[in-house]
Each structure stands twice: as structure tokens, then as C-alpha cells.
Short mmCIF file of C-alpha atoms in Angstrom, two decimals:
data_model
loop_
_atom_site.label_atom_id
_atom_site.label_comp_id
_atom_site.label_asym_id
_atom_site.label_seq_id
_atom_site.Cartn_x
_atom_site.Cartn_y
_atom_site.Cartn_z
CA UNK A 19 44.37 -4.59 -3.48
CA UNK A 20 43.71 -1.64 -5.53
CA UNK A 21 40.56 -0.92 -4.05
CA UNK A 22 42.01 -0.61 -0.48
CA UNK A 23 44.52 1.89 -1.46
CA UNK A 24 41.73 3.46 -3.34
CA UNK A 25 39.37 3.75 -0.42
CA UNK A 26 41.74 5.56 1.64
CA UNK A 27 42.15 8.02 -1.40
CA UNK A 28 39.11 8.69 -2.59
CA UNK A 29 36.16 10.18 -0.60
CA UNK A 30 33.30 8.63 -2.95
CA UNK A 31 34.62 5.20 -2.04
CA UNK A 32 34.46 6.09 1.39
CA UNK A 33 30.96 7.21 1.11
CA UNK A 34 29.86 4.20 -1.20
CA UNK A 35 31.28 1.87 1.45
CA UNK A 36 29.24 3.68 4.15
CA UNK A 37 25.93 3.77 1.95
CA UNK A 38 26.60 0.06 1.79
CA UNK A 39 26.73 -0.36 5.36
CA UNK A 40 23.94 1.46 6.01
CA UNK A 41 21.53 -0.12 3.85
CA UNK A 42 22.61 -3.26 5.10
CA UNK A 43 21.00 -2.40 8.65
CA UNK A 44 17.65 -1.95 6.82
CA UNK A 45 17.86 -5.13 4.38
CA UNK A 46 18.77 -6.79 7.65
CA UNK A 47 16.06 -5.67 9.60
CA UNK A 48 12.98 -5.21 7.73
CA UNK A 49 14.22 -7.73 5.29
CA UNK A 50 13.69 -10.33 7.87
CA UNK A 51 10.11 -9.45 8.45
CA UNK A 52 9.45 -9.59 4.52
CA UNK A 53 10.93 -12.86 4.67
CA UNK A 54 9.12 -14.50 6.87
CA UNK A 55 5.76 -12.72 5.95
CA UNK A 56 6.42 -13.71 2.66
CA UNK A 57 5.83 -10.55 1.18
CA UNK A 58 8.43 -9.73 -1.15
CA UNK A 59 6.31 -9.32 -4.15
CA UNK A 60 4.34 -6.83 -2.07
CA UNK A 61 7.92 -4.95 -1.43
CA UNK A 62 8.62 -5.36 -5.33
CA UNK A 63 5.48 -3.56 -5.94
CA UNK A 64 6.33 -0.91 -3.53
CA UNK A 65 10.06 -0.50 -4.96
CA UNK A 66 9.01 -0.17 -8.58
CA UNK A 67 6.11 2.10 -7.61
CA UNK A 68 8.76 4.60 -6.55
CA UNK A 69 9.82 5.73 -9.80
CA UNK A 70 6.40 7.46 -10.69
CA UNK A 71 7.05 9.36 -6.88
CA UNK A 72 10.66 10.47 -8.17
CA UNK A 73 9.37 11.33 -11.66
CA UNK A 74 6.87 13.71 -10.30
CA UNK A 75 9.47 15.08 -7.73
CA UNK A 76 11.84 15.47 -10.70
CA UNK A 77 9.50 17.49 -12.96
CA UNK A 78 7.78 19.74 -10.02
CA UNK A 79 11.60 20.75 -9.22
CA UNK A 80 11.47 18.81 -5.84
CA UNK A 81 13.84 16.35 -4.29
CA UNK A 82 13.69 12.84 -5.88
CA UNK A 83 14.15 11.23 -2.62
CA UNK A 84 11.33 12.90 -0.93
CA UNK A 85 9.17 11.94 -4.14
CA UNK A 86 10.14 8.25 -3.53
CA UNK A 87 9.05 8.22 -0.26
CA UNK A 88 5.83 9.70 -0.11
CA UNK A 89 5.31 7.31 -3.08
CA UNK A 90 6.52 4.14 -1.47
CA UNK A 91 4.33 5.20 1.86
CA UNK A 92 1.20 6.07 -0.24
CA UNK A 93 1.29 2.26 -2.23
CA UNK A 94 2.20 0.95 1.08
CA UNK A 95 -0.82 1.72 2.75
CA UNK A 96 -2.65 1.14 -0.19
CA UNK A 97 -1.75 -2.41 -0.52
CA UNK A 98 -1.91 -3.39 3.25
CA UNK A 99 -5.53 -1.77 3.08
CA UNK A 100 -6.53 -3.58 0.48
CA UNK A 101 -5.08 -7.03 1.62
CA UNK A 102 -6.80 -6.48 5.04
CA UNK A 103 -9.93 -5.46 3.76
CA UNK A 104 -10.28 -8.13 0.95
CA UNK A 105 -8.04 -10.90 2.37
CA UNK A 106 -5.21 -12.08 -0.32
CA UNK A 107 -6.59 -10.05 -3.42
CA UNK A 108 -3.83 -7.74 -3.37
CA UNK A 109 -1.62 -9.29 -6.00
CA UNK A 110 -3.62 -7.76 -8.58
CA UNK A 111 -3.50 -4.47 -7.24
CA UNK A 112 0.53 -4.78 -6.68
CA UNK A 113 0.74 -5.73 -10.59
CA UNK A 114 -0.85 -2.48 -11.28
CA UNK A 115 1.34 -0.26 -9.06
CA UNK A 116 4.09 -2.02 -10.43
CA UNK A 117 3.45 -1.24 -14.00
CA UNK A 118 1.77 1.95 -13.72
CA UNK A 119 4.20 3.36 -11.08
CA UNK A 120 7.20 2.90 -14.00
CA UNK A 121 4.80 4.36 -16.46
CA UNK A 122 4.31 7.59 -14.31
CA UNK A 123 8.05 7.90 -13.76
CA UNK A 124 8.98 7.66 -16.82
CA UNK A 125 6.71 10.00 -18.55
CA UNK A 126 7.58 12.62 -15.94
CA UNK A 127 11.58 12.05 -16.50
CA UNK A 128 10.79 12.47 -19.76
CA UNK A 129 8.54 15.82 -19.79
CA UNK A 130 11.28 17.18 -17.14
CA UNK A 131 12.62 20.24 -18.83
CA UNK A 132 16.08 20.46 -19.35
CA UNK A 133 16.61 16.77 -17.20
CA UNK A 134 18.94 14.57 -19.22
CA UNK A 135 19.86 12.52 -16.13
CA UNK A 136 19.76 8.79 -16.76
CA UNK A 137 16.98 6.45 -15.82
CA UNK A 138 19.26 3.73 -15.43
CA UNK A 139 20.59 5.38 -12.36
CA UNK A 140 17.55 4.75 -10.73
CA UNK A 141 16.51 1.56 -11.96
CA UNK A 142 20.11 0.11 -10.98
CA UNK A 143 21.14 2.59 -8.82
CA UNK A 144 24.44 3.96 -8.57
CA UNK A 145 26.56 4.02 -4.72
CA UNK A 146 29.21 5.79 -5.89
CA UNK A 147 27.45 8.78 -6.44
CA UNK A 148 25.59 8.94 -3.00
CA UNK A 149 25.85 12.68 -2.05
CA UNK A 150 26.96 13.46 2.03
CA UNK A 151 23.34 14.75 2.52
CA UNK A 152 21.83 11.13 1.16
CA UNK A 153 24.42 9.71 3.85
CA UNK A 154 22.28 11.77 6.50
CA UNK A 155 18.93 10.80 5.64
CA UNK A 156 19.89 7.10 5.32
CA UNK A 157 21.24 7.06 8.67
CA UNK A 158 18.24 8.88 10.19
CA UNK A 159 15.94 6.42 8.30
CA UNK A 160 18.07 3.51 9.82
CA UNK A 161 17.47 5.02 13.30
CA UNK A 162 13.64 5.35 12.65
CA UNK A 163 13.64 1.77 11.63
CA UNK A 164 15.79 0.19 14.47
CA UNK A 165 13.67 2.68 17.02
CA UNK A 166 10.24 1.19 16.12
CA UNK A 167 11.03 -2.68 15.55
CA UNK A 168 12.90 -2.03 19.11
CA UNK A 169 9.77 -0.61 20.95
CA UNK A 170 7.66 -2.89 18.96
CA UNK A 171 9.63 -6.20 18.56
CA UNK A 172 6.91 -8.30 20.14
CA UNK A 173 3.86 -7.15 18.65
CA UNK A 174 5.42 -7.11 15.22
CA UNK A 175 6.53 -10.71 16.05
CA UNK A 176 3.31 -11.32 16.75
CA UNK A 177 1.49 -10.01 13.51
CA UNK A 178 3.88 -11.50 11.76
CA UNK A 179 3.63 -14.68 13.02
CA UNK A 180 -0.01 -15.44 13.76
CA UNK A 181 -2.44 -12.22 12.33
CA UNK A 182 -5.42 -14.15 13.83
CA UNK A 183 -4.52 -14.72 16.86
CA UNK A 184 -2.66 -11.23 17.84
CA UNK A 185 -6.13 -9.89 16.94
CA UNK A 186 -7.63 -12.43 19.49
CA UNK A 187 -5.14 -11.20 22.08
CA UNK A 188 -6.87 -7.46 21.22
CA UNK A 189 -3.36 -6.16 19.26
CA UNK A 190 -4.49 -3.46 17.01
CA UNK A 191 -3.61 -5.78 13.92
CA UNK A 192 -4.52 -3.43 11.09
CA UNK A 193 -2.19 -0.62 12.46
CA UNK A 194 0.86 -2.55 13.29
CA UNK A 195 0.61 -4.78 9.72
CA UNK A 196 0.49 -0.93 8.09
CA UNK A 197 3.03 0.64 10.25
CA UNK A 198 5.46 -2.79 9.31
CA UNK A 199 4.45 -1.96 5.21
CA UNK A 200 5.46 1.53 5.98
CA UNK A 201 8.85 0.49 7.65
CA UNK A 202 9.20 -1.71 4.79
CA UNK A 203 8.61 1.16 1.97
CA UNK A 204 11.13 3.19 4.11
CA UNK A 205 13.81 0.47 3.55
CA UNK A 206 12.86 0.27 0.28
CA UNK A 207 13.95 3.90 -0.38
CA UNK A 208 17.21 3.62 1.32
CA UNK A 209 18.18 0.59 -0.78
CA UNK A 210 17.27 2.20 -4.04
CA UNK A 211 20.25 4.53 -3.62
CA UNK A 212 22.29 1.53 -3.30
CA UNK A 213 21.24 -1.02 -5.81
CA UNK A 214 18.32 0.56 -7.46
CA UNK A 215 14.72 -0.17 -7.16
CA UNK A 216 14.97 -2.75 -9.91
CA UNK A 217 17.58 -4.78 -7.58
CA UNK A 218 15.92 -3.88 -4.04
CA UNK A 219 13.93 -7.04 -3.72
CA UNK A 220 17.27 -9.01 -3.84
CA UNK A 221 18.97 -6.92 -1.26
CA UNK A 222 15.93 -7.16 1.12
CA UNK A 223 15.20 -10.91 0.89
CA UNK A 224 18.50 -12.54 0.50
CA UNK A 225 20.48 -12.00 3.26
CA UNK A 226 17.53 -12.33 5.64
CA UNK A 227 16.70 -15.94 3.71
CA UNK A 228 20.22 -16.91 4.10
CA UNK A 229 19.98 -16.21 7.51
CA UNK A 230 16.69 -18.20 7.99
CA UNK A 231 18.28 -21.26 7.34
CA UNK A 232 20.89 -20.86 10.60
CA UNK A 233 19.07 -19.48 13.46
CA UNK A 234 16.28 -20.21 15.78
CA UNK A 235 14.59 -16.87 16.17
CA UNK A 236 13.53 -13.67 14.29
CA UNK A 237 15.74 -11.45 16.20
CA UNK A 238 19.38 -13.41 15.07
CA UNK A 239 17.71 -13.84 12.25
CA UNK A 240 17.99 -9.93 11.79
CA UNK A 241 21.37 -9.90 13.39
CA UNK A 242 22.66 -12.13 10.63
CA UNK A 243 20.88 -10.76 7.96
CA UNK A 244 22.54 -7.43 8.71
CA UNK A 245 26.03 -8.71 8.94
CA UNK A 246 25.56 -10.55 5.51
CA UNK A 247 24.04 -7.31 4.06
CA UNK A 248 26.96 -5.44 5.30
CA UNK A 249 29.66 -8.04 3.24
CA UNK A 250 27.68 -8.44 0.69
CA UNK A 251 27.52 -4.68 -0.25
CA UNK A 252 31.07 -4.10 1.11
CA UNK A 253 31.89 -7.10 -1.19
CA UNK A 254 30.34 -6.25 -4.20
CA UNK A 255 31.42 -2.79 -4.00
CA UNK A 256 35.15 -4.04 -3.82
CA UNK A 257 34.64 -6.82 -6.29
CA UNK A 258 33.52 -4.17 -9.15
CA UNK A 259 35.88 -1.42 -8.40
CA UNK A 260 39.16 -3.07 -10.38
CA UNK A 261 37.38 -4.21 -13.77
CA UNK A 262 35.29 -1.43 -13.49
CA UNK A 263 31.39 -3.23 -13.00
CA UNK A 264 27.92 -1.74 -12.07
CA UNK A 265 28.26 -1.93 -7.95
CA UNK A 266 24.72 -2.51 -7.40
CA UNK A 267 24.93 -5.37 -10.32
CA UNK A 268 27.96 -6.64 -8.44
CA UNK A 269 26.22 -6.95 -4.90
CA UNK A 270 23.42 -8.46 -6.36
CA UNK A 271 25.13 -11.39 -7.97
CA UNK A 272 27.26 -11.58 -5.05
CA UNK A 273 24.08 -12.25 -2.97
CA UNK A 274 22.73 -14.38 -5.33
CA UNK A 275 25.53 -16.68 -5.48
CA UNK A 276 26.07 -16.64 -1.33
CA UNK A 277 22.04 -17.72 -1.43
CA UNK A 278 22.19 -20.40 -4.09
CA UNK A 279 25.36 -21.96 -2.01
CA UNK A 280 23.92 -21.55 1.45
CA UNK A 281 20.42 -23.13 -0.23
CA UNK A 282 22.18 -26.26 -1.48
CA UNK A 283 24.31 -26.58 1.43
CA UNK A 284 21.23 -26.55 3.83
CA UNK A 285 19.26 -29.28 1.97
CA UNK A 286 22.56 -31.12 1.83
CA UNK A 287 23.26 -31.25 5.32
CA UNK A 288 19.48 -31.38 6.34
CA UNK A 289 19.18 -34.74 4.06
CA UNK A 290 22.66 -35.83 5.89
CA UNK A 291 20.80 -35.47 9.38
CA UNK A 292 18.06 -37.57 8.40
CA UNK A 293 19.71 -40.14 6.72
CA UNK A 294 21.80 -40.42 10.23
CA UNK A 295 18.74 -39.95 12.46
CA UNK A 296 17.17 -42.86 10.29
CA UNK A 297 20.34 -44.84 10.78
CA UNK A 298 20.44 -44.00 14.18
CA UNK A 299 16.99 -45.47 15.03
CA UNK A 300 16.73 -49.20 14.97
CA UNK B 26 -22.96 -10.12 35.27
CA UNK B 27 -24.15 -13.59 33.33
CA UNK B 28 -24.08 -17.15 34.74
CA UNK B 29 -23.06 -18.50 31.24
CA UNK B 30 -19.75 -18.30 29.46
CA UNK B 31 -21.08 -18.23 26.21
CA UNK B 32 -24.89 -17.51 24.90
CA UNK B 33 -25.90 -17.88 21.59
CA UNK B 34 -29.50 -16.72 20.83
CA UNK B 35 -31.17 -17.29 17.46
CA UNK B 36 -28.05 -16.85 15.76
CA UNK B 37 -27.97 -17.36 11.89
CA UNK B 38 -24.38 -16.74 9.62
CA UNK B 39 -24.31 -17.04 5.81
CA UNK B 40 -21.25 -16.62 3.78
CA UNK B 41 -21.94 -15.29 0.27
CA UNK B 42 -25.38 -15.67 0.65
CA UNK B 43 -25.09 -19.26 1.61
CA UNK B 44 -26.26 -19.86 4.72
CA UNK B 45 -23.86 -21.67 7.34
CA UNK B 46 -25.50 -21.67 10.53
CA UNK B 47 -29.10 -20.94 10.86
CA UNK B 48 -31.08 -20.23 13.97
CA UNK B 49 -28.43 -21.84 16.34
CA UNK B 50 -29.55 -21.30 20.20
CA UNK B 51 -26.69 -22.25 22.65
CA UNK B 52 -25.96 -21.88 26.39
CA UNK B 53 -23.29 -22.70 27.96
CA UNK B 54 -22.87 -22.83 31.51
CA UNK B 55 -19.69 -21.44 33.68
CA UNK B 56 -17.20 -24.43 33.99
CA UNK B 57 -19.22 -26.92 31.31
CA UNK B 58 -17.17 -29.14 28.93
CA UNK B 59 -19.07 -28.76 25.73
CA UNK B 60 -18.41 -31.06 22.89
CA UNK B 61 -19.44 -30.07 19.51
CA UNK B 62 -19.84 -32.28 17.18
CA UNK B 63 -21.12 -32.73 13.33
CA UNK B 64 -20.41 -33.67 9.72
CA UNK B 65 -17.41 -31.97 7.63
CA UNK B 66 -18.91 -28.40 6.53
CA UNK B 67 -21.47 -28.21 9.25
CA UNK B 68 -20.64 -25.24 10.66
CA UNK B 69 -18.48 -26.10 13.74
CA UNK B 70 -15.61 -23.87 12.76
CA UNK B 71 -17.56 -21.03 12.11
CA UNK B 72 -19.65 -21.26 15.49
CA UNK B 73 -16.24 -20.78 17.18
CA UNK B 74 -15.30 -17.90 15.30
CA UNK B 75 -18.71 -16.00 15.95
CA UNK B 76 -18.11 -17.05 19.48
CA UNK B 77 -14.48 -15.60 18.91
CA UNK B 78 -15.97 -12.35 17.21
CA UNK B 79 -13.69 -13.16 14.20
CA UNK B 80 -17.10 -13.72 12.22
CA UNK B 81 -20.36 -11.32 12.90
CA UNK B 82 -23.66 -13.02 12.87
CA UNK B 83 -25.82 -11.90 10.15
CA UNK B 84 -28.83 -12.30 12.80
CA UNK B 85 -29.10 -13.30 16.60
CA UNK B 86 -26.58 -12.47 19.38
CA UNK B 87 -23.35 -14.05 20.69
CA UNK B 88 -22.46 -12.98 24.29
CA UNK B 89 -19.21 -14.30 26.38
CA UNK B 90 -19.85 -13.73 29.82
CA UNK B 91 -22.67 -11.13 28.85
CA UNK B 92 -20.25 -9.30 26.43
CA UNK B 93 -19.95 -8.93 23.14
CA UNK B 94 -17.35 -10.95 21.46
CA UNK B 95 -14.63 -8.73 20.96
CA UNK B 96 -14.58 -7.49 24.70
CA UNK B 97 -15.47 -11.09 26.08
CA UNK B 98 -13.03 -12.55 23.59
CA UNK B 99 -10.15 -11.36 26.35
CA UNK B 100 -11.17 -14.14 28.37
CA UNK B 101 -11.20 -16.83 25.82
CA UNK B 102 -8.10 -19.11 24.72
CA UNK B 103 -8.24 -20.19 21.34
CA UNK B 104 -6.46 -23.51 19.75
CA UNK B 105 -7.20 -23.29 16.22
CA UNK B 106 -7.27 -26.39 13.83
CA UNK B 107 -5.08 -25.23 11.64
CA UNK B 108 -2.24 -23.01 12.67
CA UNK B 109 -2.51 -20.07 10.62
CA UNK B 110 1.64 -19.43 10.83
CA UNK B 111 4.20 -21.09 8.78
CA UNK B 112 5.47 -23.70 10.46
CA UNK B 113 9.43 -22.33 8.92
CA UNK B 114 9.14 -19.54 11.20
CA UNK B 115 12.23 -18.52 12.76
CA UNK B 116 10.43 -18.49 16.68
CA UNK B 117 11.01 -20.82 19.69
CA UNK B 118 8.31 -22.49 21.77
CA UNK B 119 8.63 -19.83 24.58
CA UNK B 120 8.61 -17.16 22.11
CA UNK B 121 5.11 -18.71 20.73
CA UNK B 122 3.71 -19.48 24.13
CA UNK B 123 4.59 -15.92 25.67
CA UNK B 124 2.52 -14.67 22.76
CA UNK B 125 -0.32 -15.66 24.93
CA UNK B 126 0.63 -12.69 27.17
CA UNK B 127 0.19 -10.30 24.32
CA UNK B 128 -2.44 -7.82 25.21
CA UNK B 129 -1.75 -7.58 28.96
CA UNK B 130 0.64 -5.14 30.96
CA UNK B 131 3.16 -2.86 28.90
CA UNK B 132 2.89 -2.13 25.29
CA UNK B 133 6.30 -1.22 24.86
CA UNK B 134 9.93 -3.33 25.14
CA UNK B 135 9.93 -6.72 26.33
CA UNK B 136 7.54 -9.25 28.35
CA UNK B 137 7.82 -8.69 32.21
CA UNK B 138 9.01 -10.98 34.65
CA UNK B 139 5.47 -12.07 35.55
CA UNK B 140 4.77 -12.74 31.84
CA UNK B 141 7.78 -15.40 31.80
CA UNK B 142 6.40 -16.77 34.86
CA UNK B 143 3.06 -17.75 33.70
CA UNK B 144 4.85 -19.06 30.57
CA UNK B 145 7.17 -21.38 32.72
CA UNK B 146 4.08 -22.43 34.66
CA UNK B 147 1.74 -23.65 31.47
CA UNK B 148 4.57 -25.22 29.49
CA UNK B 149 4.83 -26.99 32.58
CA UNK B 150 1.30 -27.98 33.05
CA UNK B 151 1.36 -29.07 29.07
CA UNK B 152 4.52 -30.91 29.45
CA UNK B 153 6.33 -28.68 26.45
CA UNK B 154 8.89 -27.26 29.44
CA UNK B 155 12.14 -29.04 28.03
CA UNK B 156 11.21 -27.89 24.21
CA UNK B 157 11.25 -24.13 25.30
CA UNK B 158 14.08 -23.23 22.94
CA UNK B 159 13.39 -25.41 20.04
CA UNK B 160 12.36 -24.01 16.97
CA UNK B 161 9.12 -24.78 16.10
CA UNK B 162 9.75 -26.56 12.62
CA UNK B 163 11.30 -29.29 14.89
CA UNK B 164 8.65 -30.08 16.77
CA UNK B 165 6.11 -33.25 15.84
CA UNK B 166 2.24 -32.48 15.43
CA UNK B 167 1.74 -33.82 18.87
CA UNK B 168 4.02 -31.49 20.54
CA UNK B 169 2.89 -28.50 18.41
CA UNK B 170 -0.74 -29.25 19.41
CA UNK B 171 0.71 -28.61 23.05
CA UNK B 172 2.68 -25.71 22.31
CA UNK B 173 -0.76 -24.18 20.69
CA UNK B 174 -2.63 -25.24 24.11
CA UNK B 175 0.29 -23.59 25.99
CA UNK B 176 0.07 -20.57 24.04
CA UNK B 177 -3.85 -20.44 24.77
CA UNK B 178 -3.40 -21.33 28.64
CA UNK B 179 -0.66 -18.53 28.99
CA UNK B 180 -3.65 -15.52 28.42
CA UNK B 181 -4.79 -17.25 31.58
CA UNK B 182 -8.54 -17.37 30.48
CA UNK B 183 -11.49 -18.54 31.85
CA UNK B 184 -12.97 -20.37 28.54
CA UNK B 185 -10.82 -22.26 26.57
CA UNK B 186 -12.02 -22.95 22.88
CA UNK B 187 -10.40 -26.07 20.77
CA UNK B 188 -11.12 -26.48 16.84
CA UNK B 189 -10.28 -30.23 16.25
CA UNK B 190 -6.83 -30.37 18.52
CA UNK B 191 -6.16 -34.05 17.67
CA UNK B 192 -7.11 -34.08 14.03
CA UNK B 193 -3.39 -34.37 13.13
CA UNK B 194 -2.04 -36.70 15.54
CA UNK B 195 -2.03 -40.15 17.03
CA UNK B 196 -4.45 -42.03 19.16
CA UNK B 197 -1.88 -42.17 22.32
CA UNK B 198 -1.23 -38.47 22.19
CA UNK B 199 -5.08 -37.95 21.33
CA UNK B 200 -5.71 -39.23 24.84
CA UNK B 201 -2.91 -37.39 26.59
CA UNK B 202 -4.51 -34.11 25.42
CA UNK B 203 -7.95 -34.93 26.32
CA UNK B 204 -6.59 -36.23 29.86
CA UNK B 205 -5.00 -32.48 30.39
CA UNK B 206 -8.03 -30.76 29.17
CA UNK B 207 -10.21 -33.00 31.49
CA UNK B 208 -7.76 -31.47 34.45
CA UNK B 209 -7.69 -28.33 32.88
CA UNK B 210 -11.67 -28.19 33.08
CA UNK B 211 -11.91 -27.96 36.73
CA UNK B 212 -10.72 -24.45 36.29
CA UNK B 213 -12.40 -23.17 33.06
CA UNK B 214 -14.91 -23.87 30.81
CA UNK B 215 -14.11 -25.86 27.66
CA UNK B 216 -15.83 -25.80 24.13
CA UNK B 217 -14.20 -28.20 22.02
CA UNK B 218 -15.02 -29.33 18.48
CA UNK B 219 -14.45 -32.60 17.08
CA UNK B 220 -15.56 -35.04 14.50
CA UNK B 221 -14.91 -37.66 16.38
CA UNK B 222 -18.15 -38.09 18.55
CA UNK B 223 -17.35 -41.79 20.30
CA UNK B 224 -14.06 -40.75 21.58
CA UNK B 225 -14.90 -37.55 23.10
CA UNK B 226 -18.10 -38.74 24.52
CA UNK B 227 -15.86 -40.03 27.24
CA UNK B 228 -14.63 -36.82 28.40
CA UNK B 229 -17.50 -34.01 27.70
CA UNK B 230 -20.34 -33.57 30.25
CA UNK B 231 -22.52 -32.40 27.28
CA UNK B 232 -22.76 -32.45 23.23
CA UNK B 233 -24.08 -30.27 20.55
CA UNK B 234 -24.91 -31.50 17.56
CA UNK B 235 -24.51 -29.11 14.52
CA UNK B 236 -25.31 -29.41 11.16
CA UNK B 237 -26.25 -25.96 9.92
CA UNK B 238 -28.67 -25.54 12.81
CA UNK B 239 -28.54 -27.34 16.49
CA UNK B 240 -29.91 -30.38 16.13
CA UNK B 241 -29.66 -31.46 19.66
CA UNK B 242 -27.97 -31.03 22.89
CA UNK B 243 -28.11 -33.78 24.97
CA UNK B 244 -28.02 -32.79 28.95
CA UNK B 245 -28.56 -35.74 30.39
CA UNK B 246 -25.43 -38.23 30.47
CA UNK B 247 -23.88 -38.79 27.11
CA UNK B 248 -24.27 -42.09 25.89
CA UNK B 249 -22.15 -43.33 22.82
CA UNK B 250 -24.97 -45.37 21.23
CA UNK B 251 -27.29 -42.37 21.25
CA UNK B 252 -24.62 -40.12 20.42
CA UNK B 253 -23.94 -42.66 17.14
CA UNK B 254 -27.48 -42.62 16.78
CA UNK B 255 -27.82 -39.15 16.32
CA UNK B 256 -24.80 -38.72 14.48
CA UNK B 257 -26.18 -41.02 12.02
CA UNK B 258 -29.17 -39.17 11.73
CA UNK B 259 -27.04 -36.44 11.10
CA UNK B 260 -25.94 -37.76 8.25
CA UNK B 261 -28.88 -39.24 6.68
CA UNK B 262 -30.24 -35.78 7.01
CA UNK B 263 -27.46 -34.22 4.65
CA UNK B 264 -28.32 -36.92 2.03
CA UNK B 265 -31.93 -35.97 1.96
CA UNK B 266 -31.09 -31.99 1.25
CA UNK B 267 -28.94 -33.36 -1.89
#
């Protein structure tokens, strides 16, 4: 139980645990939209373009998180606009933003005077080094996400489910879709703190994908995915502590293992149910 | 206010330079049950999308109750041929039907009590009331079709547009759905696209045959043999072109 005794003693571990829990809210709520709308690749593009924003912010002596947020929102709007305007042709653009964002970030970080901080902490995150100010920012972003989704739940559901029908019912589908992508961007920035931009996609999609196998509605999917996210971030942190493993990667492997097991179980029980109903039929 | 539910006046539409519809003029009086038939790729679905304002005509005008489609479509309930959603989406039948209530009433928060009442009523009418809490991936093709009709009806439309509503379901369920449409026709105009001429001729009042342009629209009583002849001629016409 070294982790739990350490948790009581060390402030940085408490902060890490809190950061994980705050990230779980974002990954549960927004991750559910990412999964049902099948925009994991799009979220990946947003995540990787973020490095460009962080690099530029560092170079000009600004807060890297602010740079990350601006870059994420800009790429979300760009990708969303291209998708809506030229329906379904956004994948090349996503690939381009993905690579260009990273290249810009690496150049800026390389050229930042006196900056020797390591690139790895942005790529893989460092939940153990989250400053208190960052926790407040994460909490604020969570409130923003929950507030927006709470107010517009019906409309986001309609746009995620069937854009054409939503448009016919007079909803401003373009604005709602772009707003949803902006929320994805905000969540990506939230999660980068915890697992880094390379691993963001896993934390954004895996808890929600597992939840989707067991629930009836999007609302419950969000709730279950948030709880799973909390289990994965806390569990990964605890598992990584004693052997001194990188916590971000441990969190992801825990989530990945749970996803594989859950998917196997889901398909096995589905097949069994089908067999039973065939046997019961005659 | 126009007496016609839907009016198309010399409407043409081309997609990437290829003409899909040419010079289509059609007036659908209030309360009519119109069948639109024709070969595949004859422009039937395009015609519906023009009426819904999802596409803009390259020439000519479309009016819905005398209004441009983007305004008039608030009065249209639409049942698409291929649902444009994922079947495994985590959403219940009732939630889908309630989406028909969007665009009415308040913007923020949940649905009103009145919205729920309308949803209950149309689910009873389409006989999907006992499926209300089921997730949509558990439904059969016929059940899903009824749910889509219920979603369209939840908007309390004055016009119902259906695109091949019985394409993926068996004959018995097909008859049920047409009987339902016949009842609904008492209170709303219905435009129905189908490739199955002989079957719909028992239900519709008038048939429009569409193959890039409107080849006929009979106003006299629909006779299955006449239709077959007309439809056969369409097919031969296509053969001439190629």
C-alpha cells in the first residue's frame, strides 16, 4: 500500500490524483460524443496540432496551455468547416494539421532561447508535475464543458445522431457542430496535462467505447465513461507509483486492457444470447 | 396562402454538370396522396431533397405552402430511405421520436410535457409505444421504419415525405405501413417515393412517373395495367438513351 501512504504524505500525488479525476470528467462527457460521432481521427488531428500552439507560446514567452487552447480551437474550427463545406473530405486536412502542427511545435521548441525543457513531457504528459494553477484551469474547463452540454444536451444529441434530420427541424447544425468540435478541442487540452498529446485519443475514446457496450442512452454513456475514466487515471497512477513507471503510459495501458477485455466479453455474451434465442425459437 | 402543398415550377437540377432532373413541373394539392415512381437513379430522391431544401435547384422554383423550402419545411415530416445515422448509436426509441419535436418551443434544457405527450401519441399511432425504452439497434427493419415515421409525425407536419419507406422490410409489414399512411392521409398531404408501382397503386390517388423529367402524371383513377405500361415505357426510354 505504498501508494496510499505516499498519497497522504505527498502534495504532488494529491494534485496528480485530482488532475486525473478532473480529466475523467472531460473524457467521459466529450469522449462519448467522439465515440458515437466517430471522430476519433479528427480529435487526433486536433491533439497533435496543439504542439504547434504550445511551441509558439513558449517561444514568445507565453503560457503554453494558452497556446495549446488557441491552436486546438483554430484546428477544430478549420477541420469542422472543411467537413461541412466539402462533406467528408476532411481526412487529408486532418493529416496535414496533425503533421504540420507537430513540425511547427518542434521548430519553435528547438529555437526557444534558454529552453531546455523536454519535449517528452508534452508528448506523454506528466501528471506528477501539474501545478496548482493548472488544476484551477482544468476545473474551470470542466465547468464550461458540463454547462454547455447541460444546456444544449438535446441539440447536441440530435446533431450527433442525425445531422440531416436536425437541419430539417430548423436547428443551426453548423454552429452546433462547430461548438461541439470546440468542446472536443478544450477536452484535448485538458487531457494533455495528464497523458500528453500522443495518448489523448486513447483516454478520449476508450472509456466511452467501453461504456457504449453496456448502456442504452448517451447520457448514461457519459456517466459510466466518466467513472471509468476516474478508475483508469487513479488506477494507472497507483500502479505506476511503486515500480516508478511513466504514469501517462500506465493509465493508457490500463484503459486499453479494460477495453480489450470488455470487447471480448461483449461479443462473447452477444453470441451466447443469440444462440439462446435460436434455441428458444422452435 | 397557396392552395398547393408543394409546387415545382420548371425545376432542373444537375450534379457536377450531369443533369439529374430536367424541367419538372408538379403541383400537389393539399390532402393528396401522391406516389412518385420511376427507375433507380431517375431522380426521385433528388426531387424530395429539393422539396426539403436540402438541395437548391439549378433552375426553376420550389414552393412549400407557397414558401421557399427552407421556410416551408417546418411543416414537412421526412422519412428518409437510408437512415443517415449509425444503427448502434446509444439512443432509445422515445429519444429518437422526441427529436421530431426539436425546433419547437424552448431552446435550452429538456423537452416540455407537451413534447412528451405528442411523442406518446405518435408512438401509439405507429404502434411502437411498447418499444419506447428499447435502444434502436435492437429493432427489426419494420420496427425501425415505424419509429422513423413516428419521428416525422412528432413534428405535427402538414406534409409527409417518404423515400422508399418499405424498401427493406417484408410484404406483410409493408401492407401495415401503407394502411397507416392511408389513415394519416386523412389529415395530411403525403408524397411517397417508390419503385414498386403496382403495390402503391392500391393506395395513392395519383402517380408521377419520374425519369430525369416528369413523364406523366395521371389524374384519373390509377389502374395497375396503365401504370405497368407507363413504367415499362420508362425503362425502354432509358435503353434508347444508352
